[in-house]
mmCIF file of C-alpha atoms in Angstrom:
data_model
loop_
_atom_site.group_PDB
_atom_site.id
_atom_site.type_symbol
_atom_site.label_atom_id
_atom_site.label_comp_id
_atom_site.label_asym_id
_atom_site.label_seq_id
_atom_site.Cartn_x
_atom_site.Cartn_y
_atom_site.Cartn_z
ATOM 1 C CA UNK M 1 -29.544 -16.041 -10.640
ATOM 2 C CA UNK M 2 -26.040 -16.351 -10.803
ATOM 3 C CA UNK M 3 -24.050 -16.269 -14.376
ATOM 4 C CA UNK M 4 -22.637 -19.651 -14.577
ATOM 5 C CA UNK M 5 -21.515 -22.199 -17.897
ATOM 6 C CA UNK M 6 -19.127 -20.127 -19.362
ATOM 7 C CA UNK M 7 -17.676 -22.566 -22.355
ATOM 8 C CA UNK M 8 -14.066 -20.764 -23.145
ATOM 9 C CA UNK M 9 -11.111 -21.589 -20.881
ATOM 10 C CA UNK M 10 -9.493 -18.476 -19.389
ATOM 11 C CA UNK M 11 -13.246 -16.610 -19.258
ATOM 12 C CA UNK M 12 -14.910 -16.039 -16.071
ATOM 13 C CA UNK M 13 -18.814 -15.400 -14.944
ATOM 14 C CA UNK M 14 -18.917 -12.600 -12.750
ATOM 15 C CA UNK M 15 -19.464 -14.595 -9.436
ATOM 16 C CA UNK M 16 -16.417 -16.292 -10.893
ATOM 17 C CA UNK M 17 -14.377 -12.889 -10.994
ATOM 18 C CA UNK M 18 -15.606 -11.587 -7.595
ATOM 19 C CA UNK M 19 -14.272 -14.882 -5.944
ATOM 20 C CA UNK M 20 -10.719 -14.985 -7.798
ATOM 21 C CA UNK M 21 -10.313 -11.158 -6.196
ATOM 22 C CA UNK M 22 -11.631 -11.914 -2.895
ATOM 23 C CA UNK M 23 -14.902 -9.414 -3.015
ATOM 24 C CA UNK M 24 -18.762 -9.618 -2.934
ATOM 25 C CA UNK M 25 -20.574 -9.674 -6.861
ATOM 26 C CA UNK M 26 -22.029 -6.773 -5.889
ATOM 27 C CA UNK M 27 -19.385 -4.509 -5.436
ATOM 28 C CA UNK M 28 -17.434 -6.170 -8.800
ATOM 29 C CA UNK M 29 -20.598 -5.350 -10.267
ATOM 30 C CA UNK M 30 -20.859 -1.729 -8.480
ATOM 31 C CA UNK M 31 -17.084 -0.960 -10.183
ATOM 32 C CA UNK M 32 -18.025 -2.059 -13.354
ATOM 33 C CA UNK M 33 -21.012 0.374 -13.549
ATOM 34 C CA UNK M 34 -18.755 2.704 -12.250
ATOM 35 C CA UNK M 35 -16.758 2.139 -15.880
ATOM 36 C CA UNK M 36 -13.508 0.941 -12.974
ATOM 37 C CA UNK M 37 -13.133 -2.308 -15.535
ATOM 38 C CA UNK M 38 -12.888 -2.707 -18.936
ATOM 39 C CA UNK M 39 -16.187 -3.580 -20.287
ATOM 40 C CA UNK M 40 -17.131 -7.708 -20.509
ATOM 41 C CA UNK M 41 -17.613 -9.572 -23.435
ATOM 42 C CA UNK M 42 -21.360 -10.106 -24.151
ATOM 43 C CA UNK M 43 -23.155 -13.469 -25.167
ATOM 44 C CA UNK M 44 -26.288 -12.609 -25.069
ATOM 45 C CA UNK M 45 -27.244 -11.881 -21.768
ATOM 46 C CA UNK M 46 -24.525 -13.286 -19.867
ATOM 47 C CA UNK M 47 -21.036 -11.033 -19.572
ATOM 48 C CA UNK M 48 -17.526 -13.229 -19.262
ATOM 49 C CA UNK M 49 -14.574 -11.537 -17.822
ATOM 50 C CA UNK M 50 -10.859 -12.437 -18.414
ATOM 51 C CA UNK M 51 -7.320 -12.162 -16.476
ATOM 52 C CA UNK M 52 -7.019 -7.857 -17.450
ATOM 53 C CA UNK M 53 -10.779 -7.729 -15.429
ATOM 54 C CA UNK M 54 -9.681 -9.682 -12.687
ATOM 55 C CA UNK M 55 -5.731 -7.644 -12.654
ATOM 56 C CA UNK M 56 -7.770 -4.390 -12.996
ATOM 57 C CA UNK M 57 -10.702 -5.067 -9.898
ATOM 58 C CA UNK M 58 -7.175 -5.970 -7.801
ATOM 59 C CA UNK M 59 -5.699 -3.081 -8.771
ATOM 60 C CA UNK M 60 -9.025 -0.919 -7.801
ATOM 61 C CA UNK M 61 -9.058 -2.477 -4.529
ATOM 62 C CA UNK M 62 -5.352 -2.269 -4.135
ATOM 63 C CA UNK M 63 -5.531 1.582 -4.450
ATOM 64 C CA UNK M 64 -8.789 1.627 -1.936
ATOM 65 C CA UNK M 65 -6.328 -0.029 1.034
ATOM 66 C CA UNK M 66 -4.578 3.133 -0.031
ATOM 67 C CA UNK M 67 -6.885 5.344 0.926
ATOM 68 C CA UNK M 68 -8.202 6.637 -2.409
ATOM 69 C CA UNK M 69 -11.526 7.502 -3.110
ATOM 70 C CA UNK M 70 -13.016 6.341 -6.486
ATOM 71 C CA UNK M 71 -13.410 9.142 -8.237
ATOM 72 C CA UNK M 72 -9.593 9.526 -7.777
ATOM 73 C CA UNK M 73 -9.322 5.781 -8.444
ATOM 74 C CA UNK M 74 -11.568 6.823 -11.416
ATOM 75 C CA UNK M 75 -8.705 9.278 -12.014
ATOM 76 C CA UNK M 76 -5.420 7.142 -12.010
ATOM 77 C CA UNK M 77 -7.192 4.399 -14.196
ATOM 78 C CA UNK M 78 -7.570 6.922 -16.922
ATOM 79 C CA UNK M 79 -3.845 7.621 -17.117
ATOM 80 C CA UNK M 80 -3.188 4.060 -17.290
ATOM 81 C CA UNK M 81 -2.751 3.429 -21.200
ATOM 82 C CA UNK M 82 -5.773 1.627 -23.381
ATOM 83 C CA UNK M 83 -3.747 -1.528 -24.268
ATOM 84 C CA UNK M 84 -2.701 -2.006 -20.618
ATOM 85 C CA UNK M 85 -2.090 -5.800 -20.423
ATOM 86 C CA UNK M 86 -2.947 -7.798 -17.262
ATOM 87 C CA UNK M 87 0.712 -8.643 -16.837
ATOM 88 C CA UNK M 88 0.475 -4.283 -16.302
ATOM 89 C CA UNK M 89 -1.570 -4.173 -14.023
ATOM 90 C CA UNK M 90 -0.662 -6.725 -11.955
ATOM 91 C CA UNK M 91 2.719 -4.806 -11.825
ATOM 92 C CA UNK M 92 1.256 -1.677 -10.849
ATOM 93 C CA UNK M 93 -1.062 -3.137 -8.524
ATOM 94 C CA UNK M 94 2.191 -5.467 -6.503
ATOM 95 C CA UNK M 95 3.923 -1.764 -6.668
ATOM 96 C CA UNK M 96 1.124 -0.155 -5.139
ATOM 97 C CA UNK M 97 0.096 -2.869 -2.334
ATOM 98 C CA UNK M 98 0.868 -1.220 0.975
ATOM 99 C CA UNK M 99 3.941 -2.113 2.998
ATOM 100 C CA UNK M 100 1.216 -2.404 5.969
ATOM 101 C CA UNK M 101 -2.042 -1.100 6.599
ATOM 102 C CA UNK M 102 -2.319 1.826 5.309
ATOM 103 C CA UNK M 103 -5.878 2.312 6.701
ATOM 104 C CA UNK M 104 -6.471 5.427 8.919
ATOM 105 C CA UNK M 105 -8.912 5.295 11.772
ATOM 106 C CA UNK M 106 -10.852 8.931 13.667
ATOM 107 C CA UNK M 107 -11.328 8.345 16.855
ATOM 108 C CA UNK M 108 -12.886 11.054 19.480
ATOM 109 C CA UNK M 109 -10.616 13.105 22.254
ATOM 110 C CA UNK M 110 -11.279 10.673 24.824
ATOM 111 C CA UNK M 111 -10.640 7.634 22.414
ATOM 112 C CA UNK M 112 -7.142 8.914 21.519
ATOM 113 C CA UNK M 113 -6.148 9.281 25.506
ATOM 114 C CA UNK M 114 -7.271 5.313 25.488
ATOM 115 C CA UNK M 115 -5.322 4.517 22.873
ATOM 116 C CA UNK M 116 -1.936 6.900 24.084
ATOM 117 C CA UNK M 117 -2.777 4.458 27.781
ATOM 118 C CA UNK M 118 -2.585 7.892 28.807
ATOM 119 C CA UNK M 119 -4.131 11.622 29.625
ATOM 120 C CA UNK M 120 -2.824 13.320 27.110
ATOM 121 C CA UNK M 121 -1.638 17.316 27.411
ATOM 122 C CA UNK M 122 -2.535 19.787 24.808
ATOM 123 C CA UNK M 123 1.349 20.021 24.111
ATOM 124 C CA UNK M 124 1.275 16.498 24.063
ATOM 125 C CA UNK M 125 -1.312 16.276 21.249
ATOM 126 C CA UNK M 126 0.594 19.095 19.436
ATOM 127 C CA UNK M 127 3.877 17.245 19.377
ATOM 128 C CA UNK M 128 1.855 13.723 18.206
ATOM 129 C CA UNK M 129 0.726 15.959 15.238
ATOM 130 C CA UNK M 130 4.355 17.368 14.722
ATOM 131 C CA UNK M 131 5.428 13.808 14.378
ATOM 132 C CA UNK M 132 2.771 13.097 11.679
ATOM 133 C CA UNK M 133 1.313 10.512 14.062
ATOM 134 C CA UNK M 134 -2.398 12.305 14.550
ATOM 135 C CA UNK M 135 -3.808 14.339 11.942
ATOM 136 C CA UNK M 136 -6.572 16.629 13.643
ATOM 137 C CA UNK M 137 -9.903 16.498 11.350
ATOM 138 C CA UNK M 138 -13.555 17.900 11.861
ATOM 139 C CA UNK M 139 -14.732 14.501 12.896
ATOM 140 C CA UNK M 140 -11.737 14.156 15.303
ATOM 141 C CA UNK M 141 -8.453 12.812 15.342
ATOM 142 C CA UNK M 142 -6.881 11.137 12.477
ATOM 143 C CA UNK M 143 -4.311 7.707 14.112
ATOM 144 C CA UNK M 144 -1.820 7.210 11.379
ATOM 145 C CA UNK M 145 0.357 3.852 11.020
ATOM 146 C CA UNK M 146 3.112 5.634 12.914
ATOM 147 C CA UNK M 147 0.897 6.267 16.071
ATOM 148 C CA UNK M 148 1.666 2.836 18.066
ATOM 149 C CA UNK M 149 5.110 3.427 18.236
ATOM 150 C CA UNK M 150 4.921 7.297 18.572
ATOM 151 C CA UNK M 151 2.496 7.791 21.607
ATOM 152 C CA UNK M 152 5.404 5.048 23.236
ATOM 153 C CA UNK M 153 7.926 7.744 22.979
ATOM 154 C CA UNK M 154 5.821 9.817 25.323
ATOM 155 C CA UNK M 155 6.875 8.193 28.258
ATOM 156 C CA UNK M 156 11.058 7.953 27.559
ATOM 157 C CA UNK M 157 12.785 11.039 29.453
ATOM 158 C CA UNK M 158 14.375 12.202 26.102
ATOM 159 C CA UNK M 159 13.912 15.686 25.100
ATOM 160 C CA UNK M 160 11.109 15.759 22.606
ATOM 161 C CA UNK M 161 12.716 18.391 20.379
ATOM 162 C CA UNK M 162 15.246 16.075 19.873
ATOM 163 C CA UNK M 163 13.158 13.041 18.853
ATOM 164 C CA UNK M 164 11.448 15.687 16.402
ATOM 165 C CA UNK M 165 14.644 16.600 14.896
ATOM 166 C CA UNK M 166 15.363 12.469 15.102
ATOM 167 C CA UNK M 167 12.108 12.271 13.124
ATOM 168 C CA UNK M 168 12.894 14.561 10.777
ATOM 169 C CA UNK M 169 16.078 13.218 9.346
ATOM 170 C CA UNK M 170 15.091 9.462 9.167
ATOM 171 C CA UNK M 171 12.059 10.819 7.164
ATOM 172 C CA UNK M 172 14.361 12.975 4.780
ATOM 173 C CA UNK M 173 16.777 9.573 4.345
ATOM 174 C CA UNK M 174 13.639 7.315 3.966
ATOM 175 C CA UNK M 175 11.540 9.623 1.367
ATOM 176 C CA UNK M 176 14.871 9.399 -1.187
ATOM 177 C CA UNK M 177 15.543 6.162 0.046
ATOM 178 C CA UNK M 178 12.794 4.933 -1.320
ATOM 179 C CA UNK M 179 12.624 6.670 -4.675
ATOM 180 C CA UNK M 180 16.373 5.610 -5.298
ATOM 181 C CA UNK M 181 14.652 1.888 -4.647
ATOM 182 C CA UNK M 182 11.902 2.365 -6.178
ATOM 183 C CA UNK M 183 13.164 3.602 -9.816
ATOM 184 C CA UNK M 184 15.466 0.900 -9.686
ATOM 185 C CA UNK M 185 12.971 -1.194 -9.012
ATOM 186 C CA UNK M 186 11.621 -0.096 -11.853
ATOM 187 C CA UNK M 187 14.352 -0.247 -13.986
ATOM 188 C CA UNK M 188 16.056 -3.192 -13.297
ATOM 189 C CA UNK M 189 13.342 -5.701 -12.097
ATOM 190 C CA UNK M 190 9.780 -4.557 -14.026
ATOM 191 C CA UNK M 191 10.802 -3.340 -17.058
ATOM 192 C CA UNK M 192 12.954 -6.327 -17.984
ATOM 193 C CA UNK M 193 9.801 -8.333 -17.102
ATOM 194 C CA UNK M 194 7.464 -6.492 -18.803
ATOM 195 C CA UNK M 195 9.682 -6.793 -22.241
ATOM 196 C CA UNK M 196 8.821 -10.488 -22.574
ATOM 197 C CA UNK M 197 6.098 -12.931 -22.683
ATOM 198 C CA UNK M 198 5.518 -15.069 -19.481
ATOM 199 C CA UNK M 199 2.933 -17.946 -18.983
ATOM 200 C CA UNK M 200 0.473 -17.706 -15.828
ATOM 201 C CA UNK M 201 2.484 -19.734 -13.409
ATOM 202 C CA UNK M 202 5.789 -17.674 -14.032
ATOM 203 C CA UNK M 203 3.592 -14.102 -13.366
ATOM 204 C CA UNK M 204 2.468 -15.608 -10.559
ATOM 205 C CA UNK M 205 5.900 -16.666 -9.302
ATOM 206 C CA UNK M 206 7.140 -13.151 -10.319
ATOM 207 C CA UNK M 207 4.413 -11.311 -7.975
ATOM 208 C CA UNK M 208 5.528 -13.771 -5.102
ATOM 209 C CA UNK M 209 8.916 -13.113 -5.417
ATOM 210 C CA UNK M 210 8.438 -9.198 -5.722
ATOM 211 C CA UNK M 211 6.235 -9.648 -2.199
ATOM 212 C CA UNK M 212 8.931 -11.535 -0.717
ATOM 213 C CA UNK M 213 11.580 -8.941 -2.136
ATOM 214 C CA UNK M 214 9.472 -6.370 -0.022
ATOM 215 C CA UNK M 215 9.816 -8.353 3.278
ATOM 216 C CA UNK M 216 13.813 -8.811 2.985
ATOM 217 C CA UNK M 217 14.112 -5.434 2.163
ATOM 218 C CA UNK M 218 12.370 -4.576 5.646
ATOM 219 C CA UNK M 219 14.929 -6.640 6.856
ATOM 220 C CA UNK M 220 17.665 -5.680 5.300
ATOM 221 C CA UNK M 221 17.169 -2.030 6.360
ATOM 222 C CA UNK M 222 16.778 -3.116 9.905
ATOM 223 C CA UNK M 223 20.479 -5.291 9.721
ATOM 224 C CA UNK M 224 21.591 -2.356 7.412
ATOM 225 C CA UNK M 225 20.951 0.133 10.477
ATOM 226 C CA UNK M 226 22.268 -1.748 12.820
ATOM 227 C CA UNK M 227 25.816 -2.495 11.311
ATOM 228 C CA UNK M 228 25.981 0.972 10.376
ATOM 229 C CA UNK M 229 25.176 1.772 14.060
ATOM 230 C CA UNK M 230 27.497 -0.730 15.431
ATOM 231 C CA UNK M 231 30.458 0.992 13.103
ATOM 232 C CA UNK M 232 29.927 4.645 14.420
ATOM 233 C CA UNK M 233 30.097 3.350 17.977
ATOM 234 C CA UNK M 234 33.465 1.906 17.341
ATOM 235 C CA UNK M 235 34.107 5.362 15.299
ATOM 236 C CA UNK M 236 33.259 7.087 17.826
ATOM 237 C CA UNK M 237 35.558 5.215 20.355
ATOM 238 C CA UNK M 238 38.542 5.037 18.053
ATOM 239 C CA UNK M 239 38.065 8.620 17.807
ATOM 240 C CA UNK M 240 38.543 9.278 21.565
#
């Protein structure tokens, strides 16, 4: 029987709370045995759950589309501080939402030539792994995000050394890239936020905007790349 009637404006039963976050009672009920929320409030024999449970089951399965088991999702919840509010974890969940699909996917030998279009050579599956697009495993090989475009560069006569060196420096650039974003991210968007009170529709109109602020700053880096480009081909012909 499901826990319905609940009297107080802003409290939710648990189906109530596994529909708001997009899950099945059972596994909002599995994470709360798990001690992954903060505990209901009782009346009697029905539990009610607020805005902080709902923020902190996002955040859990935020953190699972990352890849983390629960015991270290267990793990990062303990280091978030007692009087957390939901406005927190909201915050720390938008931070944490993956720029894609983070999801990785094994596949067999065979499966990976399917998915390259492709036989692959030994060397071939050495220099995929080089390029931190296939992590070998004991169950088989491990596709990261980077794979599609990877396995492409397979088939372009360019010296592969050279894309690996290629590789290498946009990944340097990108790593402190996006700590230098992400601190002042930090700094000058969340914290002001977090220093004063907001109703509901304004934190939800703050989470939209940070989403949105993700997908023009794809953009931007794209258009950012390209002018720069453009520049050191006119460099480069000014120079000669």
């Amino acid at each position: 029987m499901s826990e319905a009637g609940n009297t107080d404006e802003g409290l939710l039963t648990i189906d109530e709370l596994a529909s708001a976050a997009s899950t099945s009672v059972r596994t909002a009920r599995y994470y709360a045995s798990l001690g992954l929320l903060p505990p209901p409030e009782r009346r009697g024999r029905l539990a009610f759950y607020d805005e902080r449970h709902l923020a902190a089951l996002q955040l859990v399965r935020a953190l699972q589309e990352h890849g983390f088991s629960l015991a270290d999702i267990q793990e990062y919840l303990e280091r978030v501080p007692e009087g957390a509010s939901a406005d927190d974890l909201v915050i720390q969940r938008v931070m944490l939402t993956p720029w894609a699909n983070a999801r990785t996917e094994t596949v067999t030998r065979s499966e990976l030539d399917k998915r390259a279009g492709r036989k692959l050579t030994k060397a071939e599956v050495t220099w995929l792994t080089k390029m931190r697009a296939v992590r070998e495993t004991d169950e088989g090989f491990e596709l990261q995000m980077t794979f599609p475009i990877t396995s492409q560069l397979l088939d372009l006569d360019i010296p592969r050394d050279a894309v690996l060196a290629a590789d290498d420096l946009i990944g340097r650039h990108m790593d402190a890239l996006s700590d230098e974003l992400t601190e002042l991210f930090r700094a000058q968007v969340l914290a002001p936020f977090r220093a004063q009170e907001h109703t509901d529709a304004e934190r939800d109109r703050f989470e939209y905007s940070l989403g949105k602020l993700r997908q023009l700053t794809l953009e931007a880096l794209v258009a950012s790349f390209q002018r720069a480009s453009n520049q050191a081909i006119v460099r480069a012909l000014e120079s000669r």
